[in-house]
PDB file of C-alpha atoms in Angstrom:
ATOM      1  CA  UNK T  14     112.070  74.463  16.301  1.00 87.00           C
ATOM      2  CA  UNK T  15     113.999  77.161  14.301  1.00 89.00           C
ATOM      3  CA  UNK T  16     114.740  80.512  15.039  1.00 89.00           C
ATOM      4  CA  UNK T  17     112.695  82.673  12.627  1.00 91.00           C
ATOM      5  CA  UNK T  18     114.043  86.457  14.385  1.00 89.00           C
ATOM      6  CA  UNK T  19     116.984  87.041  15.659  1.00 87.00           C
ATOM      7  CA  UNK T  20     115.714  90.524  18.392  1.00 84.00           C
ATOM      8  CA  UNK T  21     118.017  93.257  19.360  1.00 80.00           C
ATOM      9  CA  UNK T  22     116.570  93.032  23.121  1.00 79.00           C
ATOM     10  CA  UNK T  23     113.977  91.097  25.091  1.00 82.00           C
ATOM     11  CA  UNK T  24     111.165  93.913  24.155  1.00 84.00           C
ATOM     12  CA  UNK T  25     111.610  93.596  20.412  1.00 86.00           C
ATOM     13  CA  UNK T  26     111.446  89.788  20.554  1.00 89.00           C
ATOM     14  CA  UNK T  27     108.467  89.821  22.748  1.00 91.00           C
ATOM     15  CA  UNK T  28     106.571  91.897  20.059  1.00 90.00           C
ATOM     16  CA  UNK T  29     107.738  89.354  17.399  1.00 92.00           C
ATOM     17  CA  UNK T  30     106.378  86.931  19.180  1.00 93.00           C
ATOM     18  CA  UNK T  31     103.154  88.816  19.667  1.00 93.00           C
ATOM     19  CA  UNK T  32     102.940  89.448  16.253  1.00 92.00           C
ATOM     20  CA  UNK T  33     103.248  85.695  15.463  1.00 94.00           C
ATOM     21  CA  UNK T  34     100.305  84.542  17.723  1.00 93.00           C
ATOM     22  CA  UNK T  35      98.230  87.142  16.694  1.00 93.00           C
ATOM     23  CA  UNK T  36      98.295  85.463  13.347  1.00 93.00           C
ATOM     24  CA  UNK T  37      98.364  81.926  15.123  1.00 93.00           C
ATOM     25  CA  UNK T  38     101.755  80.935  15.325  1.00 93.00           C
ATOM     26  CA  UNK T  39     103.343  79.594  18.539  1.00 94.00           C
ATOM     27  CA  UNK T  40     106.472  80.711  19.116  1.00 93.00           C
ATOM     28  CA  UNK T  41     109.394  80.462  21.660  1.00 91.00           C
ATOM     29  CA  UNK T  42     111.171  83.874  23.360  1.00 91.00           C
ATOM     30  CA  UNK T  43     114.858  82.309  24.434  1.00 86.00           C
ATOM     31  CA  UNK T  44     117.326  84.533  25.968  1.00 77.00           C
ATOM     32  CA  UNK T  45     116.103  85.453  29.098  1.00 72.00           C
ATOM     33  CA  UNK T  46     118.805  84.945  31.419  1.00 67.00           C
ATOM     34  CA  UNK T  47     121.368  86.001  29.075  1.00 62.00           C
ATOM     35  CA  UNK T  48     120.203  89.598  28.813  1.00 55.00           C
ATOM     36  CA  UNK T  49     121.049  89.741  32.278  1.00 55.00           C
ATOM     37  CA  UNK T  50     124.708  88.766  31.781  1.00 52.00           C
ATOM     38  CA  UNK T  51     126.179  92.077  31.320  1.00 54.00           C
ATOM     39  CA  UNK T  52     123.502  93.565  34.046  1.00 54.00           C
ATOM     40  CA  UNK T  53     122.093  97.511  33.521  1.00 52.00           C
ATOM     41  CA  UNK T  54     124.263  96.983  30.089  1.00 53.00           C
ATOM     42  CA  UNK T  55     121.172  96.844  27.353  1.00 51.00           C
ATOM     43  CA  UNK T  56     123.279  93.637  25.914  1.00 55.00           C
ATOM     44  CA  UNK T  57     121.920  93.402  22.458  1.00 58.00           C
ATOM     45  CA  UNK T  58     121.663  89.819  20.014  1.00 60.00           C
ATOM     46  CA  UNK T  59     121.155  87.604  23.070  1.00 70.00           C
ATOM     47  CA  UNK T  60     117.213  87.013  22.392  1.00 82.00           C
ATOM     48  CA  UNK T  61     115.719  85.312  19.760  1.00 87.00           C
ATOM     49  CA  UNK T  62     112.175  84.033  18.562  1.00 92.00           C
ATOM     50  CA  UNK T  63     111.525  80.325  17.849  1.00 92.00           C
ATOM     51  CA  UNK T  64     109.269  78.387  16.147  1.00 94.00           C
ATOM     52  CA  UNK T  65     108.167  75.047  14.304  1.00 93.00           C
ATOM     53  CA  UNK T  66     109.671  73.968  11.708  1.00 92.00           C
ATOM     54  CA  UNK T  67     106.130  73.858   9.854  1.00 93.00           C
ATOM     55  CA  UNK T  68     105.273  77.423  10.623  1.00 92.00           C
ATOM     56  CA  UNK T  69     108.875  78.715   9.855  1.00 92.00           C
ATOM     57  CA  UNK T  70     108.504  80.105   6.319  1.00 92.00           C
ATOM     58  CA  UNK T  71     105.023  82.001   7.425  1.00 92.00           C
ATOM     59  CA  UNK T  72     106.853  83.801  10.030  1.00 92.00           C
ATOM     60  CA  UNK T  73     109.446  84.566   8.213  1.00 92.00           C
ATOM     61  CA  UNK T  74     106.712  86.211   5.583  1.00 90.00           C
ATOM     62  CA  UNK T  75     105.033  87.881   8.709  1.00 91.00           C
ATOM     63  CA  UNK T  76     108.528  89.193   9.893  1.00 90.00           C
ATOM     64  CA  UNK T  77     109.542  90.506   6.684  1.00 88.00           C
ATOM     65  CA  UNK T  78     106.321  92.300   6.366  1.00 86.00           C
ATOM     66  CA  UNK T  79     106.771  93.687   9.579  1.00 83.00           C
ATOM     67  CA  UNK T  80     110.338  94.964   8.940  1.00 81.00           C
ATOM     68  CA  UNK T  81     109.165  96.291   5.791  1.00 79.00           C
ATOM     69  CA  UNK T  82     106.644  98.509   7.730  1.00 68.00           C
ATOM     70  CA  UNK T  83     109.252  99.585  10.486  1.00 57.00           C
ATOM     71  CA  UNK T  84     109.882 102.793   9.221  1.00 56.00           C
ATOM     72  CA  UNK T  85     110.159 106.246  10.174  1.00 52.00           C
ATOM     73  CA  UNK T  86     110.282 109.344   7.906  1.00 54.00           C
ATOM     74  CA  UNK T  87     110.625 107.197   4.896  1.00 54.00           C
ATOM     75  CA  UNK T  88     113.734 105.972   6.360  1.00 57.00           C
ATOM     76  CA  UNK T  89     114.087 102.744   7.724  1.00 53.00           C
ATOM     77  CA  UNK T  90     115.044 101.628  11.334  1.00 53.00           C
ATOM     78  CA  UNK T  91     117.975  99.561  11.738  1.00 55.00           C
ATOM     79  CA  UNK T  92     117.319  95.566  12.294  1.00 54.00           C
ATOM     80  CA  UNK T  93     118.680  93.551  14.328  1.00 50.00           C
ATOM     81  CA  UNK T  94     121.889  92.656  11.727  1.00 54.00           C
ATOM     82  CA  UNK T  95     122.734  96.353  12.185  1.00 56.00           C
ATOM     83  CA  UNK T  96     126.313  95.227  13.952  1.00 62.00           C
ATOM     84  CA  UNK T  97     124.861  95.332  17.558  1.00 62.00           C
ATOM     85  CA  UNK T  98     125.924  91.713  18.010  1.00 69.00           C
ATOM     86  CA  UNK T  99     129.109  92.389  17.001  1.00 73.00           C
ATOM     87  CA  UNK T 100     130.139  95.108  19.489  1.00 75.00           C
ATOM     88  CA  UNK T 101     128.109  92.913  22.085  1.00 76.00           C
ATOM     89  CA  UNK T 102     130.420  90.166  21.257  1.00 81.00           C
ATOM     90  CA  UNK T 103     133.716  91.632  21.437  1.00 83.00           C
ATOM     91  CA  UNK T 104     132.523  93.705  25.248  1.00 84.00           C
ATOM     92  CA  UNK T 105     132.008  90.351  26.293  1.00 87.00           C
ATOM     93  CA  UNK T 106     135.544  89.065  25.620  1.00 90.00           C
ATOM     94  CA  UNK T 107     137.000  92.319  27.014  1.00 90.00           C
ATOM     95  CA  UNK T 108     134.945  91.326  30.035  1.00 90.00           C
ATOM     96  CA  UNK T 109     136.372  88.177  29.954  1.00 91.00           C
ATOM     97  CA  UNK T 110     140.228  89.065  29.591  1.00 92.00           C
ATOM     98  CA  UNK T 111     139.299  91.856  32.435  1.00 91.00           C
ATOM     99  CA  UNK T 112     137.934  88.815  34.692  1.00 92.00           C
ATOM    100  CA  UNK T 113     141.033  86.653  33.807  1.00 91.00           C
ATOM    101  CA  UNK T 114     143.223  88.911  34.960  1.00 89.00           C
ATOM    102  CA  UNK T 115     141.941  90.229  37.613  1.00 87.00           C
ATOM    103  CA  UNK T 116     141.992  86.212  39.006  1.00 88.00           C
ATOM    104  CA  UNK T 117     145.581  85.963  37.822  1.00 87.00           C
ATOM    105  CA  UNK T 118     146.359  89.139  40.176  1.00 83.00           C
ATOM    106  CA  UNK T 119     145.071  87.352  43.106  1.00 73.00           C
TER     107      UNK T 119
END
């Protein structure tokens, strides 16, 4: 399997993934029980949408059309490569340093 969308949250990779069967590609939602990590926190980059390796490039065509079509105004939404996974990232090491000292208090 490969991972043909990378979602922003568990919604957006749920549609992906009904977009993909409605055109007859099986795909995979992973991430579930890391969206819950950071708990009422909307954690974003966590999910993602799988698939086989032989239906990889026609999702990829079916995403792309789709992310063409995501727009608003004329003006397009962000994606998921918008820099959400980067602020997710570093919150989770401040969480981290936070947790390691709070142990090294104790």
């Amino acid at each position: 399997m490969q991972i043909a969308y990378n979602a922003r949250d568990l919604t957006e990779a749920h549609i992906i993934a009904g977009l993909l069967g409605a055109h007859g590609i099986d795909s995979h939602v992973g991430g579930h029980y890391l969206q819950g990590a950071l708990g009422e926190i909307g954690a974003a980059g966590f999910t993602n949408v799988q698939v086989d390796d032989e239906d990889y490039l026609e999702a990829r065509r079916l995403i792309a059309e789709y992310e063409g079509a995501a727009t608003t105004d004329g003006r397009r939404i962000p994606s998921a490569d918008d820099g959400s996974e980067f602020y997710a990232r570093w919150f989770l090491l401040l969480m981290l340093a936070v947790a390691v000292g709070f142990v090294l208090v104790l």
